[in-house]
Coordinates of C-alpha atoms and ligand atoms in Angstrom, one line a residue:
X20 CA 12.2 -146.6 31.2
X21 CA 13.2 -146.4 34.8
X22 CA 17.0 -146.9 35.5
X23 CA 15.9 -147.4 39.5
X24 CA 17.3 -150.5 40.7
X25 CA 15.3 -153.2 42.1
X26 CA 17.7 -152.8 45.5
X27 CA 16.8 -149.5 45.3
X28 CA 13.2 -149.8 44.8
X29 CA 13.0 -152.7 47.8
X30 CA 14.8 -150.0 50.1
X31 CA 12.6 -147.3 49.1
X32 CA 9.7 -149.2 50.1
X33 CA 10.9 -150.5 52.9
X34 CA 11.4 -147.1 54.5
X35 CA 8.6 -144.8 55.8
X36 CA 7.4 -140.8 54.4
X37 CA 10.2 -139.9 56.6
X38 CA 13.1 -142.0 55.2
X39 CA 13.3 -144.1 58.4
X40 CA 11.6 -147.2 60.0
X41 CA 8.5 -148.0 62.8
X42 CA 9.8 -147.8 66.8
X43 CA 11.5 -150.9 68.3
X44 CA 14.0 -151.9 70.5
X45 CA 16.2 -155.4 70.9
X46 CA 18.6 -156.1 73.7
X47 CA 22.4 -155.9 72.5
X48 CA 23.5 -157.1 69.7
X49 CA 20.2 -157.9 68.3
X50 CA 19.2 -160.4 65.6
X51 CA 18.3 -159.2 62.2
X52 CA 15.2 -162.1 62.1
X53 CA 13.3 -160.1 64.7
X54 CA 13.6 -156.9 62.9
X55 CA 10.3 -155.1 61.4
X56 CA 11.0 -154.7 58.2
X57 CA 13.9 -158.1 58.0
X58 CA 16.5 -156.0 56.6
X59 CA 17.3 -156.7 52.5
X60 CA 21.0 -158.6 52.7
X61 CA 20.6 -159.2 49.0
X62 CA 19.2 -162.3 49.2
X63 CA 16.8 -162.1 46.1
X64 CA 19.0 -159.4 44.1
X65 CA 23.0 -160.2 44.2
X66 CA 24.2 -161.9 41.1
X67 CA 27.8 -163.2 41.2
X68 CA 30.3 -163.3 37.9
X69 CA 33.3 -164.6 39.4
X70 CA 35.0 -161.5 40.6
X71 CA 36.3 -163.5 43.9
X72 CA 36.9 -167.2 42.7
X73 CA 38.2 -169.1 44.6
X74 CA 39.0 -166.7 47.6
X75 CA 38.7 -167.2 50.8
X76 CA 37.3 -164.8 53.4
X77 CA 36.9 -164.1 56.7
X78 CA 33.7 -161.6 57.5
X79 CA 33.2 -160.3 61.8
X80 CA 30.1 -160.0 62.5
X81 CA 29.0 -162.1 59.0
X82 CA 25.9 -163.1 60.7
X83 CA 24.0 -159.7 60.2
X84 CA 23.3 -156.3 58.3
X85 CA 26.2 -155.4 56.7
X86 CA 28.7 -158.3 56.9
X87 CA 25.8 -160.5 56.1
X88 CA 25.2 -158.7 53.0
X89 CA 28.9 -158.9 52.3
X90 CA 29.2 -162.2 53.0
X91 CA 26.0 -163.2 50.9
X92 CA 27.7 -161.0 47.7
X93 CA 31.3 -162.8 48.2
X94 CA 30.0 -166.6 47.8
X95 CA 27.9 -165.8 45.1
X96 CA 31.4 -164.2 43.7
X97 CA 33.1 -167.6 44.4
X98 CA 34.5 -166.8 47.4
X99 CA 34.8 -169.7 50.5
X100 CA 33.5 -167.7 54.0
X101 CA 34.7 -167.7 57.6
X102 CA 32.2 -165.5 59.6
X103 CA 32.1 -164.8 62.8
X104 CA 29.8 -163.7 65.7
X105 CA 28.6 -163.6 69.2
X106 CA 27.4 -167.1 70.7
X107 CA 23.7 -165.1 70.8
X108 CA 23.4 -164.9 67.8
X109 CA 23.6 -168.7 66.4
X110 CA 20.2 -168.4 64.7
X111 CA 21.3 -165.4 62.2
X112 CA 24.6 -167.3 61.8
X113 CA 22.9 -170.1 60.8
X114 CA 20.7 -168.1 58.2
X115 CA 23.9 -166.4 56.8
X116 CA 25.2 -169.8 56.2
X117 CA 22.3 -170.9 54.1
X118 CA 22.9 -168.2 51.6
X119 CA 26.6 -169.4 51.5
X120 CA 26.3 -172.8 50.6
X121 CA 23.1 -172.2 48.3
X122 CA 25.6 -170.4 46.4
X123 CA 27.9 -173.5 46.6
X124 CA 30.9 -172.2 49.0
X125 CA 32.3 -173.3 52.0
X126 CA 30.5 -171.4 55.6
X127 CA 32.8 -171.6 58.8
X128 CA 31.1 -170.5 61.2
X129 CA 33.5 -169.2 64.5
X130 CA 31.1 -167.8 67.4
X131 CA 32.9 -165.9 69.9
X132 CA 33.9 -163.0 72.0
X133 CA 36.2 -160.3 69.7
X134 CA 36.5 -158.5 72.9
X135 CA 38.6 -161.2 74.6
X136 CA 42.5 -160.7 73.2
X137 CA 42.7 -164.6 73.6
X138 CA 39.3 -165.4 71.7
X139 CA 39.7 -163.1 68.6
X140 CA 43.3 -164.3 67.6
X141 CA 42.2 -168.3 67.7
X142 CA 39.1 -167.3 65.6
X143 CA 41.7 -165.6 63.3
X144 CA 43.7 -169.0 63.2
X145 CA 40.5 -171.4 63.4
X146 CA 39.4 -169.1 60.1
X147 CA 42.6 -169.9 57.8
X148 CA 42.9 -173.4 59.2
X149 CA 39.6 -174.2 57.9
X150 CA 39.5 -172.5 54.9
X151 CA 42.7 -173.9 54.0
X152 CA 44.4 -170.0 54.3
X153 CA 43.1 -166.3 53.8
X154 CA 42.7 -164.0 51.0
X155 CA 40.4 -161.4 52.8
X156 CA 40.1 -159.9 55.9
X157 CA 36.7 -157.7 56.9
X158 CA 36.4 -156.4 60.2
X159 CA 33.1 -155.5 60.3
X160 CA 32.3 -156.3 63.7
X161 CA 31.2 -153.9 65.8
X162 CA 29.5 -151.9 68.7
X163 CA 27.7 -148.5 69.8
X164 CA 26.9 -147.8 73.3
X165 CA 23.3 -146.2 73.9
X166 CA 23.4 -143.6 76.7
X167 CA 22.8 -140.2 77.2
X168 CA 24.1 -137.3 75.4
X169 CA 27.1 -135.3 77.9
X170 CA 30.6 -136.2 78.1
X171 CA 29.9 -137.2 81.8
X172 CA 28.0 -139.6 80.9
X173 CA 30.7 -141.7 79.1
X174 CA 32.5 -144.2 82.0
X175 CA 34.8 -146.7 81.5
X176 CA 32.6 -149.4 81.5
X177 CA 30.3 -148.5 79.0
X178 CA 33.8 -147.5 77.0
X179 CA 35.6 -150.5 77.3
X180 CA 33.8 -152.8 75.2
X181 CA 33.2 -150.0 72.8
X182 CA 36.6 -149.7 72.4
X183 CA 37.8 -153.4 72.4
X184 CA 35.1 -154.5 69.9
X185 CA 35.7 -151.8 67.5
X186 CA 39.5 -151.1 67.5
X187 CA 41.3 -153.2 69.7
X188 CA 39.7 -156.3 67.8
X189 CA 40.4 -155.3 64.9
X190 CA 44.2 -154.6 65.3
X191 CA 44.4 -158.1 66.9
X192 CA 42.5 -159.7 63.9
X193 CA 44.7 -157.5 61.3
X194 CA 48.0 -159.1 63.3
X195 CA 46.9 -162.5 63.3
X196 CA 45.4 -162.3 59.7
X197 CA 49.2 -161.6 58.3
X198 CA 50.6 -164.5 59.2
X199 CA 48.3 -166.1 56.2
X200 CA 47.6 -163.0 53.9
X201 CA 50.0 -162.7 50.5
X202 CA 50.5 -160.8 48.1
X203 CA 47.0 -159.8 46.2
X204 CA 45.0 -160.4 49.3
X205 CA 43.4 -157.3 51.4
X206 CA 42.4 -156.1 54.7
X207 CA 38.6 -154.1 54.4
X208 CA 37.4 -152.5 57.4
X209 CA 34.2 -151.1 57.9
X210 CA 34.2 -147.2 59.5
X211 CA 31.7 -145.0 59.8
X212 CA 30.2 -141.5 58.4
X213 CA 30.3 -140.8 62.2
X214 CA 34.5 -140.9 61.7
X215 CA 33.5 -137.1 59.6
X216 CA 30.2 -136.1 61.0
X217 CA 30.1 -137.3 64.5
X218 CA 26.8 -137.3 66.9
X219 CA 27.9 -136.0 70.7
X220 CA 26.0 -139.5 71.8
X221 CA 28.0 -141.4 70.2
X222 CA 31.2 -139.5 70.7
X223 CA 33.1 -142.7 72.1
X224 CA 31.9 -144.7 68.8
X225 CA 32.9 -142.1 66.6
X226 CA 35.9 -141.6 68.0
X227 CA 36.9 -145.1 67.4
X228 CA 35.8 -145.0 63.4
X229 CA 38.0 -142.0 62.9
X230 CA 41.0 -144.3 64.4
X231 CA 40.3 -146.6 62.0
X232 CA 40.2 -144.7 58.8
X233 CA 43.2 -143.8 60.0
X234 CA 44.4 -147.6 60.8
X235 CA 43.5 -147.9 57.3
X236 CA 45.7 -145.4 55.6
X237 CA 48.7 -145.9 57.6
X238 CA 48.7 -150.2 57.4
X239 CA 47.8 -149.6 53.8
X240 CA 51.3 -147.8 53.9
X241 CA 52.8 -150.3 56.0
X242 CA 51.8 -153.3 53.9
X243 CA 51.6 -152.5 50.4
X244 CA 55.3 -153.7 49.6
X245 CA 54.1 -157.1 50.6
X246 CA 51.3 -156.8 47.9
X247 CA 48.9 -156.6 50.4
X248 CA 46.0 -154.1 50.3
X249 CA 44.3 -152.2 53.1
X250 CA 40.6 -150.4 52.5
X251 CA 37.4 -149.2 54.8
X252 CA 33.8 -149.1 54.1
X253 CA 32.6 -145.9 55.6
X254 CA 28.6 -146.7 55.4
X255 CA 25.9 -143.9 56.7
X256 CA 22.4 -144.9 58.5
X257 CA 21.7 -148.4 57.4
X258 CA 18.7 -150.7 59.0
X259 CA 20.7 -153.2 61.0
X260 CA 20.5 -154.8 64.2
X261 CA 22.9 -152.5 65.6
X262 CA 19.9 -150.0 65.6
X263 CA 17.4 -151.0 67.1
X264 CA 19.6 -152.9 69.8
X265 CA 21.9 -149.4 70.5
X266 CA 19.0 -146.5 70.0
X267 CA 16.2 -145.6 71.9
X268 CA 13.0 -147.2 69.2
X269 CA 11.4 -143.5 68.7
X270 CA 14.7 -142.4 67.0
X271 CA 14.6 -145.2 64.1
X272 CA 11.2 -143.5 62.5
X273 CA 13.6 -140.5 61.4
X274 CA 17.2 -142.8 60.8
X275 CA 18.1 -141.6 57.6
X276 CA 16.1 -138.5 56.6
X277 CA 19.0 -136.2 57.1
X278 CA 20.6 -137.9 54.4
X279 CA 21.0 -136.3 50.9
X280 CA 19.0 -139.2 49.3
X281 CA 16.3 -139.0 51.8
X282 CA 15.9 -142.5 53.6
X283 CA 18.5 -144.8 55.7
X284 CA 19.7 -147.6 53.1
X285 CA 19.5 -151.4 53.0
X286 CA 22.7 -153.7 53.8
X287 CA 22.4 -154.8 50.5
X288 CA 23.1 -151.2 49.5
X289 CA 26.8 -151.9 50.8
X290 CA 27.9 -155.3 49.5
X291 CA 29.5 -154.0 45.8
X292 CA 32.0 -151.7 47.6
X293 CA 32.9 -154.7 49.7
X294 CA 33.7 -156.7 46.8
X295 CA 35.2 -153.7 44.5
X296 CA 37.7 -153.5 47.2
X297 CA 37.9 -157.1 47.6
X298 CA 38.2 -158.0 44.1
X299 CA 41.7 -158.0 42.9
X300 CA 40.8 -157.0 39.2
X301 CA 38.9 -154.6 40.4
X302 CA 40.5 -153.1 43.6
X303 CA 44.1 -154.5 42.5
X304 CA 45.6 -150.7 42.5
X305 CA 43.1 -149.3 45.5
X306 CA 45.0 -149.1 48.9
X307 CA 44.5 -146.9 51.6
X308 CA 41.3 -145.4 50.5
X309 CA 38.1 -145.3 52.6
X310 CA 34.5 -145.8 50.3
X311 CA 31.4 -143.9 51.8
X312 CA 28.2 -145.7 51.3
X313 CA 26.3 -142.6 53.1
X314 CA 23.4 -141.7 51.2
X315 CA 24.9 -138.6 50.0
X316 CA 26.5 -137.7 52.8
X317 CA 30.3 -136.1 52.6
X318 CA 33.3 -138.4 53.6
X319 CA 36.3 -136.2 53.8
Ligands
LIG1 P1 25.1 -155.8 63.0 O1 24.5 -155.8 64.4 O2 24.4 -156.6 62.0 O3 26.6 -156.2 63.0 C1 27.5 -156.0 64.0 C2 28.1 -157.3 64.4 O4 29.2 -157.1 65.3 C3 27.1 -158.2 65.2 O5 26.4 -159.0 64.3 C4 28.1 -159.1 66.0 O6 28.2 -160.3 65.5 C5 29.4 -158.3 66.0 N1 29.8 -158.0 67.4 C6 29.5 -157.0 68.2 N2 30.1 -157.1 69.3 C7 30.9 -158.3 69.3 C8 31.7 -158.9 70.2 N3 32.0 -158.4 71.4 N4 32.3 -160.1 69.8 C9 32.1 -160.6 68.5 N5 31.3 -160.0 67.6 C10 30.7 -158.8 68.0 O7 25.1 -154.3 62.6 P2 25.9 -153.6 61.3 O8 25.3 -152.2 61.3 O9 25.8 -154.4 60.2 O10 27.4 -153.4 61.8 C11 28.5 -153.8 61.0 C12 29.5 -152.7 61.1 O11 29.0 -151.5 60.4 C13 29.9 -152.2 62.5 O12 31.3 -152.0 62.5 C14 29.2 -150.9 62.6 O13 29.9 -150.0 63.5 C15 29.3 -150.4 61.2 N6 28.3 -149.3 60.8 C16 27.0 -149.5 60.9 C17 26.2 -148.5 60.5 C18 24.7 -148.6 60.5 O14 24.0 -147.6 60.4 N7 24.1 -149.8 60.7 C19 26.7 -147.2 60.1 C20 28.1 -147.1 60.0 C21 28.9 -148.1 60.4
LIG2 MG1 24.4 -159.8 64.5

């Protein structure tokens, strides 16, 4: 008898000999339905029982790879959704929202620019006003810069929006998201294996992960006498627009075989540590802590 899971099977076979995926490239941020192979979001595997009933949660960047996968995983758990995105991507916004009201749940969906101080805190209030308040917080959203490898070729252009989209944004959501998060609810933000093993071409990007895990432990610290929980996703290579949109295409037929497990993984691969940490059953004594989803590789 096997004990290989049909998500694991699907993202073995979606990969090549070498682990990774063919050549392509997408202008920034890219859209998951153009993709070759469509990344697995857990569309045909996920089963719900309940663990988030009646929660209600806001996903950045819910339209694609990992937060659509989390987002899929969280209705089916019960959960009502607030996702947001860039204008751009309307059409894999409005796919995620399909999977969230087949599973019965509420989808808000909030396009906009988390770069913009002004735009991210109104999507923060446009989120709990629809939903009717806030239970979960995931920022997800976020952005690499492609360029060459050398420190000189790191400006403050190509910086800036690195920086805003990953960090600032998420410290601006995080503020705005208190104001409607009690006790039992929690902040999840997702990192990076490049926070602990970081590439010199993305040393800007890195750098910005390893602030956040460090975001995480010390508002974990700040907020957990208000009952409030604070965690990170740290996932390794997985097939998401971001790729193909930030690398040069070559590069993707080898993304993931320098992992321990041999291949890059699926989004799908990442939804249960979004809900573990979610889920207040689960989760309800887990705060601070950062959960790799690397493929092996080490996350201390
Ligand atoms: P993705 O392209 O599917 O998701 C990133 C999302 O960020 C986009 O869908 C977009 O909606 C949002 N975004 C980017 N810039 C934005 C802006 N200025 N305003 C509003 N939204 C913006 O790719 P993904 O890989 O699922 O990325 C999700 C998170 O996972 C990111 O934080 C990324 O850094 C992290 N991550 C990804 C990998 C990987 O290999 N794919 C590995 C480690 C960490
Ligand atoms: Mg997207």
């Amino acid at each position: 008898m096997s004990t290989t899971s049909d998500i694991t099977r699907r993202a073995e076979e979606m990969t090549n000999d070498s682990g990774g995926f063919p050549p392509q490239e997408q202008r920034p941020p890219g859209l998951s339905s153009e993709m070759t192979p469509v990344p697995d979001h857990g569309e045909q595997t996920y089963r719900g029982s309940g663990k988030l009933q009646g929660m209600k949660a806001l996903i950045t960047g819910g339209d694609s790879g990992i937060g659509r996968a989390a987002a899929i995983a969280y209705a089916r758990e019960g959960a009502d959704l607030a996702i947001s995105y860039l204008p751009e991507e309307e059409s894999d916004a409005q796919d995620t929202r399909g999977w969230i009201e087949d599973a019965g749940r509420r989808a808000v969906l909030l396009p906009c620019d988390l770069r913009d101080e002004t735009q991210c805190r109104q999507m923060v209030r446009d989120a709990a006003q629809q939903l009717g308040g806030l239970d979960i917080l995931v920022n997800n959203a976020g952005y690499q810069h492609a360029r060459g490898e050398g420190l000189e070729t790191i400006d403050s252009e190509n910086m800036d929006p690195v920086f805003k989209t990953n960090l600032y944004a998420t410290i601006w959501a995080s503020q705005e998201a208190l104001d409607h998060l009690g006790p039992g609810s929690s902040i999840i933000t997702t990192t990076s294996i490049q926070a602990y093993q970081p590439a010199p071409p993305l040393l800007d990007y890195a750098a910005t992960k390893s602030a956040l895990n460090n975001f995480t432990v010390n508002l974990a610290s700040e907020l957990g006498p208000r009952g409030i929980r604070v965690n990170a996703v740290a996932p390794g290579p997985i097939w998401t627009p971001l790729q193909p949109a930030t690398q040069p295409g070559e590069k993707l037929e080898e993304f993931g075989s320098d992992t321990p497990l041999g291949r890059a993984g699926q989004p799908a691969e990442c939804a249960g540590a979004f809900v573990f940490l979610a889920s207040p059953a689960d989760a309800g004594y887990v705060s601070g802590t950062v959960l790799g989803v690397t493929g092996g590789k080490p996350v201390f």
